Amino acid sequence: MTLSILMLIIAAEALTPCAIGTSPVSRTKMLADLSYFMDEVYAKRPQGRSNATKFNKGGTGFMHQFYLWSLVRALKPKHIIESGAYNGLGTWQLRQAAPDAQIIVLSPKTPHAFVDRRDDSRYFTEEHFRDFSTVDWACAEGLDRSRTVVFVDDHQSGYRRMLEAHARGFHHLMFDDNLIISDHFSVKGACAASKGEFHGLGEWDDFRGIKSDWAHWRHGQFNVSQHQLSMVGSSFLKAVRIYAEMPPLWSAGLRRAGWAAQPPALGADEARRFVDQHKDQLRDLRAEGAGYGGFAYVRTQPWEKVKPGALYLPEQVKANGYAGVLPNQGAHCDRFSAGVSPALLKPTKPGDDLRRNIGAGLSTRLNSEPRLQAS
């Protein structure tokens, strides 16, 4: 381990928890619903035949599935946009929490464990995949953005995704993989910067950077200065009305996710008893704890209430063809422009999948947009 990485870890361990406003789900409510979720929801999830599928290895873990379900139940959205899906277990939890909501999924691959079958569900996947930032959501007739929740689990910069959603009129956001040191610049990092705590913690390329795989650390790719981090922190405070991290259920196994985390919801003995009672559905205490990643709810201020030029938009960072935070303003809202409505899109010929965007209506100049990575 290099000296720079060691210094990075020491600095990260000294950070304090970040919170702005009040979470939609209190600790009391969360703990009151835990047993019900375990027995009536989580135990009935699609599990497949292997442990990798049963425990959604590489995807949303037990704690984060609980937070996802709890927050969506509290928010009662009319529409849900999921940016980044893996096996589909997160989508399944979204459906359990919001049985009447429309779900729109954007991910490079179609999930194999669960695909939502409601007629109004839409999948931007495979050859029809589009990045969240390239869809002209303003032209989506029937899409009530004030009643839409955006779930970000795509390993892109959380700060950038927050700005993109904010600029497009979305105010209710949820972030998985929200760590200080990760494969992207997170909203947790932006919140730390807003408190002036992000000193000497490194720089990010296209607000992604900082690889968690120490063995493949790549030097020289970072291009975000300490001054830019200060601007990130200032913008975060202007743009955010609520920033609430869901507390880990227990502390065992947290590792780097424990840096600047909220205090655990359960004591050590309570946690041990809970896991023992549900050992047919859960891995051991530390393995489940290792799946915690600072899951956060963010509510942004209305775009019109933030003065133009008040936010730091990383427009100058255009690596891999990224065109910037602000939406395309020149589109016309018809099916042959970037304004295709994912809320209303129907198949154009027999055999088209009712739940999949068929690729019509997205301007060709957006087709080179870099593909997001599924979680």
Tab-separated table of C-alpha atoms in Angstrom:
chain	number	residue	atom	x	y	z
A	1	MET	CA	0.000	0.000	0.000
A	2	THR	CA	1.434	3.375	-1.016
A	3	LEU	CA	1.888	6.295	1.359
A	4	SER	CA	-0.761	8.346	-0.494
A	5	ILE	CA	-3.354	5.603	-0.076
A	6	LEU	CA	-2.496	5.204	3.606
A	7	MET	CA	-2.892	8.950	4.145
A	8	LEU	CA	-6.206	8.819	2.290
A	9	ILE	CA	-7.507	6.102	4.614
A	10	ILE	CA	-6.332	7.912	7.767
A	11	ALA	CA	-8.068	11.106	6.616
A	12	ALA	CA	-11.280	9.268	5.721
A	13	GLU	CA	-11.420	7.600	9.132
A	14	ALA	CA	-11.439	11.056	10.762
A	15	LEU	CA	-14.563	12.268	8.927
A	16	THR	CA	-17.774	12.834	10.895
A	17	PRO	CA	-21.323	11.784	9.884
A	18	CYS	CA	-23.173	14.169	7.588
A	19	ALA	CA	-26.886	14.997	7.813
A	20	ILE	CA	-29.099	17.814	6.536
A	21	GLY	CA	-32.797	17.976	7.393
A	22	THR	CA	-34.963	15.057	8.501
A	23	SER	CA	-35.111	11.588	6.970
A	24	PRO	CA	-38.511	10.428	5.621
A	25	VAL	CA	-38.024	7.259	7.728
A	26	SER	CA	-37.207	7.587	11.423
A	27	ARG	CA	-35.115	5.052	13.322
A	28	THR	CA	-38.212	4.148	15.347
A	29	LYS	CA	-40.251	3.443	12.210
A	30	MET	CA	-37.396	1.544	10.595
A	31	LEU	CA	-36.959	-0.783	13.578
A	32	ALA	CA	-40.724	-1.264	13.903
A	33	ASP	CA	-40.897	-2.469	10.279
A	34	LEU	CA	-37.779	-4.665	10.303
A	35	SER	CA	-39.425	-7.949	11.336
A	36	TYR	CA	-42.306	-7.489	8.895
A	37	PHE	CA	-39.883	-6.761	6.061
A	38	MET	CA	-37.812	-9.813	6.927
A	39	ASP	CA	-40.728	-12.265	7.116
A	40	GLU	CA	-43.221	-10.873	4.617
A	41	VAL	CA	-41.002	-9.260	1.984
A	42	TYR	CA	-37.341	-10.287	1.992
A	43	ALA	CA	-38.078	-13.980	2.583
A	44	LYS	CA	-40.284	-14.000	-0.543
A	45	ARG	CA	-37.779	-12.377	-2.917
A	46	PRO	CA	-36.627	-14.195	-6.089
A	47	GLN	CA	-33.726	-16.323	-4.867
A	48	GLY	CA	-32.574	-18.519	-7.724
A	49	ARG	CA	-30.631	-21.719	-7.142
A	50	SER	CA	-27.244	-20.409	-6.096
A	51	ASN	CA	-26.043	-18.473	-3.063
A	52	ALA	CA	-24.743	-15.761	-5.406
A	53	THR	CA	-28.291	-15.130	-6.641
A	54	LYS	CA	-29.950	-15.748	-3.262
A	55	PHE	CA	-27.822	-13.079	-1.606
A	56	ASN	CA	-27.624	-10.900	-4.746
A	57	LYS	CA	-23.825	-10.985	-4.849
A	58	GLY	CA	-22.561	-7.852	-6.542
A	59	GLY	CA	-25.975	-6.175	-6.232
A	60	THR	CA	-28.133	-4.546	-3.570
A	61	GLY	CA	-27.628	-6.404	-0.272
A	62	PHE	CA	-30.029	-7.123	2.582
A	63	MET	CA	-29.600	-3.823	4.450
A	64	HIS	CA	-29.917	-1.737	1.305
A	65	GLN	CA	-32.959	-3.664	0.108
A	66	PHE	CA	-34.562	-2.849	3.460
A	67	TYR	CA	-33.722	0.856	3.130
A	68	LEU	CA	-34.997	0.903	-0.459
A	69	TRP	CA	-38.312	-0.653	0.568
A	70	SER	CA	-38.669	1.591	3.645
A	71	LEU	CA	-37.975	4.856	1.834
A	72	VAL	CA	-40.202	4.117	-1.160
A	73	ARG	CA	-43.070	3.108	1.132
A	74	ALA	CA	-42.692	6.420	2.947
A	75	LEU	CA	-42.379	8.537	-0.230
A	76	LYS	CA	-45.299	6.890	-2.112
A	77	PRO	CA	-44.059	7.782	-5.627
A	78	LYS	CA	-46.141	7.663	-8.776
A	79	HIS	CA	-43.061	6.890	-10.911
A	80	ILE	CA	-39.681	5.308	-10.124
A	81	ILE	CA	-36.579	5.602	-12.306
A	82	GLU	CA	-33.865	3.026	-11.574
A	83	SER	CA	-30.474	3.909	-13.047
A	84	GLY	CA	-28.419	0.724	-12.908
A	85	ALA	CA	-29.936	-2.706	-12.339
A	86	TYR	CA	-28.092	-5.992	-11.885
A	87	ASN	CA	-30.083	-9.142	-11.124
A	88	GLY	CA	-33.286	-7.153	-10.676
A	89	LEU	CA	-33.636	-7.666	-6.909
A	90	GLY	CA	-33.677	-3.915	-6.335
A	91	THR	CA	-36.459	-3.579	-8.913
A	92	TRP	CA	-38.397	-6.339	-7.153
A	93	GLN	CA	-38.152	-4.456	-3.835
A	94	LEU	CA	-39.306	-1.273	-5.555
A	95	ARG	CA	-42.373	-3.104	-6.820
A	96	GLN	CA	-43.179	-4.526	-3.361
A	97	ALA	CA	-42.924	-1.055	-1.823
A	98	ALA	CA	-44.893	0.712	-4.574
A	99	PRO	CA	-47.339	-1.745	-6.202
A	100	ASP	CA	-49.053	0.969	-8.266
A	101	ALA	CA	-46.032	2.995	-9.402
A	102	GLN	CA	-44.602	3.006	-12.899
A	103	ILE	CA	-41.022	1.696	-12.979
A	104	ILE	CA	-38.501	2.790	-15.627
A	105	VAL	CA	-35.174	0.904	-15.685
A	106	LEU	CA	-32.000	2.141	-17.407
A	107	SER	CA	-29.182	-0.416	-17.437
A	108	PRO	CA	-26.780	-1.892	-20.016
A	109	LYS	CA	-28.045	-5.448	-19.477
A	110	THR	CA	-31.564	-6.728	-18.913
A	111	PRO	CA	-31.755	-8.194	-15.363
A	112	HIS	CA	-32.056	-11.984	-15.317
A	113	ALA	CA	-33.622	-12.677	-11.897
A	114	PHE	CA	-36.575	-10.287	-12.118
A	115	VAL	CA	-38.134	-8.133	-14.850
A	116	ASP	CA	-41.215	-6.120	-13.920
A	117	ARG	CA	-44.211	-7.224	-15.991
A	118	ARG	CA	-46.601	-4.325	-15.595
A	119	ASP	CA	-47.750	-2.910	-18.941
A	120	ASP	CA	-46.468	0.574	-18.134
A	121	SER	CA	-42.976	-0.570	-17.069
A	122	ARG	CA	-40.174	0.484	-19.412
A	123	TYR	CA	-36.700	-1.023	-19.841
A	124	PHE	CA	-33.913	0.969	-21.519
A	125	THR	CA	-31.540	-2.014	-21.758
A	126	GLU	CA	-29.265	-3.935	-24.125
A	127	GLU	CA	-29.133	-2.236	-27.561
A	128	HIS	CA	-31.796	0.220	-26.362
A	129	PHE	CA	-29.861	1.329	-23.320
A	130	ARG	CA	-29.700	5.073	-22.680
A	131	ASP	CA	-27.882	6.895	-19.927
A	132	PHE	CA	-30.116	8.788	-17.472
A	133	SER	CA	-28.660	12.096	-18.650
A	134	THR	CA	-29.530	11.534	-22.341
A	135	VAL	CA	-33.272	10.932	-21.942
A	136	ASP	CA	-35.278	14.133	-22.364
A	137	TRP	CA	-37.466	13.670	-19.309
A	138	ALA	CA	-39.109	17.075	-19.846
A	139	CYS	CA	-40.925	15.593	-22.846
A	140	ALA	CA	-42.238	12.569	-20.955
A	141	GLU	CA	-45.976	13.237	-21.006
A	142	GLY	CA	-47.680	11.938	-17.905
A	143	LEU	CA	-44.422	11.748	-15.932
A	144	ASP	CA	-45.002	13.746	-12.743
A	145	ARG	CA	-41.438	14.592	-11.750
A	146	SER	CA	-42.572	15.969	-8.381
A	147	ARG	CA	-43.856	12.463	-7.568
A	148	THR	CA	-40.934	10.544	-9.074
A	149	VAL	CA	-38.141	8.832	-7.132
A	150	VAL	CA	-34.807	8.296	-8.881
A	151	PHE	CA	-32.809	5.335	-7.523
A	152	VAL	CA	-29.144	5.617	-8.490
A	153	ASP	CA	-27.159	2.375	-8.384
A	154	ASP	CA	-24.988	2.738	-11.476
A	155	HIS	CA	-21.477	3.448	-10.104
A	156	GLN	CA	-21.388	6.835	-11.786
A	157	SER	CA	-20.520	9.961	-9.829
A	158	GLY	CA	-23.242	10.448	-7.225
A	159	TYR	CA	-22.598	14.192	-7.118
A	160	ARG	CA	-22.927	14.447	-10.890
A	161	ARG	CA	-26.070	12.309	-10.908
A	162	MET	CA	-27.551	14.562	-8.209
A	163	LEU	CA	-26.907	17.644	-10.376
A	164	GLU	CA	-28.306	15.928	-13.483
A	165	ALA	CA	-31.497	14.920	-11.673
A	166	HIS	CA	-31.817	18.357	-10.075
A	167	ALA	CA	-31.459	20.105	-13.444
A	168	ARG	CA	-34.170	17.863	-14.907
A	169	GLY	CA	-36.714	18.642	-12.199
A	170	PHE	CA	-36.379	15.518	-10.032
A	171	HIS	CA	-36.236	16.135	-6.287
A	172	HIS	CA	-36.414	12.702	-4.605
A	173	LEU	CA	-33.217	10.686	-5.047
A	174	MET	CA	-31.785	7.539	-3.453
A	175	PHE	CA	-28.134	6.492	-3.707
A	176	ASP	CA	-26.637	3.040	-3.270
A	177	ASP	CA	-22.829	2.538	-2.982
A	178	ASN	CA	-22.474	5.887	-1.244
A	179	LEU	CA	-18.947	5.571	0.144
A	180	ILE	CA	-16.114	8.027	0.744
A	181	ILE	CA	-13.569	5.854	-1.080
A	182	SER	CA	-15.210	4.113	-4.001
A	183	ASP	CA	-15.157	3.844	-7.792
A	184	HIS	CA	-16.956	7.183	-8.122
A	185	PHE	CA	-17.289	10.575	-6.419
A	186	SER	CA	-20.302	10.112	-4.124
A	187	VAL	CA	-22.891	12.450	-2.613
A	188	LYS	CA	-21.358	11.444	0.721
A	189	GLY	CA	-18.091	12.917	-0.528
A	190	ALA	CA	-19.897	16.089	-1.604
A	191	CYS	CA	-21.507	16.356	1.837
A	192	ALA	CA	-18.090	15.929	3.487
A	193	ALA	CA	-16.750	18.676	1.219
A	194	SER	CA	-19.616	20.938	2.307
A	195	LYS	CA	-18.374	20.683	5.908
A	196	GLY	CA	-14.811	21.512	4.916
A	197	GLU	CA	-13.642	18.014	5.861
A	198	PHE	CA	-12.485	16.879	2.438
A	199	HIS	CA	-8.900	18.083	2.685
A	200	GLY	CA	-6.150	16.026	1.096
A	201	LEU	CA	-8.409	13.105	0.217
A	202	GLY	CA	-7.339	12.893	-3.410
A	203	GLU	CA	-8.781	14.006	-6.720
A	204	TRP	CA	-11.133	12.381	-9.203
A	205	ASP	CA	-11.177	11.923	-12.957
A	206	ASP	CA	-14.584	12.988	-14.333
A	207	PHE	CA	-15.776	12.781	-10.705
A	208	ARG	CA	-15.374	9.003	-10.815
A	209	GLY	CA	-11.834	7.975	-9.810
A	210	ILE	CA	-10.591	6.549	-6.481
A	211	LYS	CA	-10.642	2.840	-7.180
A	212	SER	CA	-11.401	0.598	-4.225
A	213	ASP	CA	-9.222	-2.120	-5.755
A	214	TRP	CA	-5.863	-1.097	-4.288
A	215	ALA	CA	-3.951	-3.583	-6.470
A	216	HIS	CA	-5.071	-1.771	-9.626
A	217	TRP	CA	-4.629	1.783	-8.394
A	218	ARG	CA	-3.891	3.991	-11.399
A	219	HIS	CA	-1.772	7.086	-10.823
A	220	GLY	CA	-2.051	10.335	-12.723
A	221	GLN	CA	-5.708	10.145	-13.767
A	222	PHE	CA	-7.075	12.625	-11.229
A	223	ASN	CA	-7.928	16.147	-12.331
A	224	VAL	CA	-10.252	17.695	-9.728
A	225	SER	CA	-8.467	20.248	-7.572
A	226	GLN	CA	-8.945	21.101	-3.911
A	227	HIS	CA	-10.519	24.382	-5.030
A	228	GLN	CA	-13.023	22.435	-7.124
A	229	LEU	CA	-13.834	20.266	-4.104
A	230	SER	CA	-14.614	23.455	-2.182
A	231	MET	CA	-16.972	24.516	-4.979
A	232	VAL	CA	-18.574	21.070	-4.864
A	233	GLY	CA	-19.239	21.524	-1.143
A	234	SER	CA	-20.734	24.967	-1.625
A	235	SER	CA	-22.971	23.734	-4.460
A	236	PHE	CA	-24.109	20.763	-2.390
A	237	LEU	CA	-25.422	23.057	0.353
A	238	LYS	CA	-27.276	25.218	-2.180
A	239	ALA	CA	-28.835	22.303	-4.037
A	240	VAL	CA	-29.816	19.995	-1.171
A	241	ARG	CA	-32.784	20.331	1.167
A	242	ILE	CA	-32.396	16.904	2.830
A	243	TYR	CA	-29.404	14.572	2.984
A	244	ALA	CA	-30.144	11.521	5.122
A	245	GLU	CA	-28.018	8.400	5.306
A	246	MET	CA	-29.815	5.310	6.523
A	247	PRO	CA	-27.961	3.992	9.583
A	248	PRO	CA	-26.299	0.575	9.394
A	249	LEU	CA	-28.398	-2.010	11.217
A	250	TRP	CA	-25.280	-3.131	13.074
A	251	SER	CA	-21.598	-2.272	13.192
A	252	ALA	CA	-19.981	-5.681	12.641
A	253	GLY	CA	-18.318	-6.006	9.230
A	254	LEU	CA	-18.712	-2.390	8.143
A	255	ARG	CA	-15.052	-1.891	7.142
A	256	ARG	CA	-14.613	1.323	5.104
A	257	ALA	CA	-18.404	1.835	5.009
A	258	GLY	CA	-18.149	2.624	8.707
A	259	TRP	CA	-16.193	5.805	8.013
A	260	ALA	CA	-18.449	8.758	8.867
A	261	ALA	CA	-21.453	6.418	9.179
A	262	GLN	CA	-24.461	7.086	11.396
A	263	PRO	CA	-24.579	5.097	14.680
A	264	PRO	CA	-25.961	1.556	14.159
A	265	ALA	CA	-29.670	0.951	14.750
A	266	LEU	CA	-29.172	-2.277	16.736
A	267	GLY	CA	-26.809	-3.092	19.552
A	268	ALA	CA	-24.356	-5.968	19.193
A	269	ASP	CA	-26.504	-8.477	21.118
A	270	GLU	CA	-29.718	-7.457	19.332
A	271	ALA	CA	-28.020	-7.789	15.970
A	272	ARG	CA	-26.632	-11.219	16.809
A	273	ARG	CA	-30.070	-12.462	17.887
A	274	PHE	CA	-31.699	-11.058	14.750
A	275	VAL	CA	-29.239	-12.769	12.424
A	276	ASP	CA	-29.507	-16.056	14.360
A	277	GLN	CA	-33.315	-15.939	14.098
A	278	HIS	CA	-33.097	-15.489	10.326
A	279	LYS	CA	-30.046	-17.584	9.490
A	280	ASP	CA	-31.960	-19.321	6.687
A	281	GLN	CA	-32.223	-15.974	4.867
A	282	LEU	CA	-29.084	-14.120	5.950
A	283	ARG	CA	-25.368	-14.686	5.832
A	284	ASP	CA	-23.346	-14.245	9.008
A	285	LEU	CA	-23.288	-10.942	10.887
A	286	ARG	CA	-20.052	-9.625	9.383
A	287	ALA	CA	-20.868	-10.692	5.826
A	288	GLU	CA	-24.176	-8.818	5.907
A	289	GLY	CA	-22.525	-5.828	7.583
A	290	ALA	CA	-19.958	-5.699	4.785
A	291	GLY	CA	-22.833	-5.073	2.364
A	292	TYR	CA	-23.610	-1.694	3.934
A	293	GLY	CA	-22.561	1.249	1.774
A	294	GLY	CA	-23.992	4.457	3.220
A	295	PHE	CA	-27.382	4.262	1.460
A	296	ALA	CA	-28.721	7.827	1.291
A	297	TYR	CA	-31.874	9.778	0.517
A	298	VAL	CA	-31.429	13.213	-1.049
A	299	ARG	CA	-34.145	15.784	-1.596
A	300	THR	CA	-33.027	18.664	-3.761
A	301	GLN	CA	-34.231	22.230	-3.806
A	302	PRO	CA	-36.428	23.260	-6.761
A	303	TRP	CA	-34.163	24.217	-9.676
A	304	GLU	CA	-35.851	27.608	-10.051
A	305	LYS	CA	-34.997	28.530	-6.443
A	306	VAL	CA	-31.263	28.209	-7.040
A	307	LYS	CA	-29.742	31.265	-8.706
A	308	PRO	CA	-28.203	30.647	-12.146
A	309	GLY	CA	-24.494	30.149	-11.795
A	310	ALA	CA	-24.763	29.308	-8.098
A	311	LEU	CA	-23.964	25.629	-8.595
A	312	TYR	CA	-20.654	24.156	-9.653
A	313	LEU	CA	-21.472	22.157	-12.774
A	314	PRO	CA	-18.423	20.168	-13.948
A	315	GLU	CA	-19.033	21.083	-17.605
A	316	GLN	CA	-15.314	21.245	-18.278
A	317	VAL	CA	-14.971	17.551	-17.428
A	318	LYS	CA	-16.092	15.867	-20.652
A	319	ALA	CA	-14.180	12.614	-20.558
A	320	ASN	CA	-15.532	9.674	-22.579
A	321	GLY	CA	-17.934	11.878	-24.535
A	322	TYR	CA	-19.859	13.167	-21.524
A	323	ALA	CA	-21.659	16.333	-22.639
A	324	GLY	CA	-22.307	17.969	-19.273
A	325	VAL	CA	-24.892	18.208	-16.510
A	326	LEU	CA	-27.564	20.385	-18.113
A	327	PRO	CA	-30.233	18.702	-20.277
A	328	ASN	CA	-30.481	19.143	-24.034
A	329	GLN	CA	-32.680	22.198	-24.566
A	330	GLY	CA	-33.122	21.932	-28.324
A	331	ALA	CA	-35.255	18.810	-28.604
A	332	HIS	CA	-38.789	18.720	-29.954
A	333	CYS	CA	-41.222	16.491	-28.122
A	334	ASP	CA	-42.128	13.969	-30.812
A	335	ARG	CA	-41.213	10.311	-31.252
A	336	PHE	CA	-38.464	11.144	-33.770
A	337	SER	CA	-36.543	13.463	-31.446
A	338	ALA	CA	-34.805	13.205	-28.092
A	339	GLY	CA	-38.185	13.861	-26.516
A	340	VAL	CA	-39.605	10.346	-26.664
A	341	SER	CA	-41.767	9.692	-23.639
A	342	PRO	CA	-40.773	6.601	-21.651
A	343	ALA	CA	-44.050	7.054	-19.799
A	344	LEU	CA	-46.130	6.537	-22.949
A	345	LEU	CA	-43.937	4.666	-25.438
A	346	LYS	CA	-45.672	1.683	-27.065
A	347	PRO	CA	-44.344	-0.950	-29.481
A	348	THR	CA	-44.528	-0.114	-33.185
A	349	LYS	CA	-44.744	-3.617	-34.580
A	350	PRO	CA	-45.974	-7.042	-33.426
A	351	GLY	CA	-43.540	-8.826	-31.158
A	352	ASP	CA	-41.947	-5.716	-29.652
A	353	ASP	CA	-41.517	-5.982	-25.898
A	354	LEU	CA	-44.127	-3.831	-24.163
A	355	ARG	CA	-41.683	-3.119	-21.359
A	356	ARG	CA	-38.688	-2.090	-23.461
A	357	ASN	CA	-37.822	1.197	-25.084
A	358	ILE	CA	-37.472	0.314	-28.763
A	359	GLY	CA	-34.852	2.965	-29.391
A	360	ALA	CA	-37.041	5.377	-31.383
A	361	GLY	CA	-37.010	9.062	-30.616
A	362	LEU	CA	-33.460	9.556	-29.317
A	363	SER	CA	-31.324	11.863	-31.410
A	364	THR	CA	-28.341	10.162	-33.013
A	365	ARG	CA	-25.872	12.620	-31.556
A	366	LEU	CA	-26.640	11.198	-28.107
A	367	ASN	CA	-25.901	7.628	-29.143
A	368	SER	CA	-22.204	7.992	-28.326
A	369	GLU	CA	-22.969	8.651	-24.662
A	370	PRO	CA	-20.751	6.457	-22.442
A	371	ARG	CA	-22.528	3.462	-21.005
A	372	LEU	CA	-23.044	3.331	-17.268
A	373	GLN	CA	-21.888	0.296	-15.331
A	374	ALA	CA	-24.529	-1.845	-13.679
A	375	SER	CA	-23.928	-2.383	-9.966
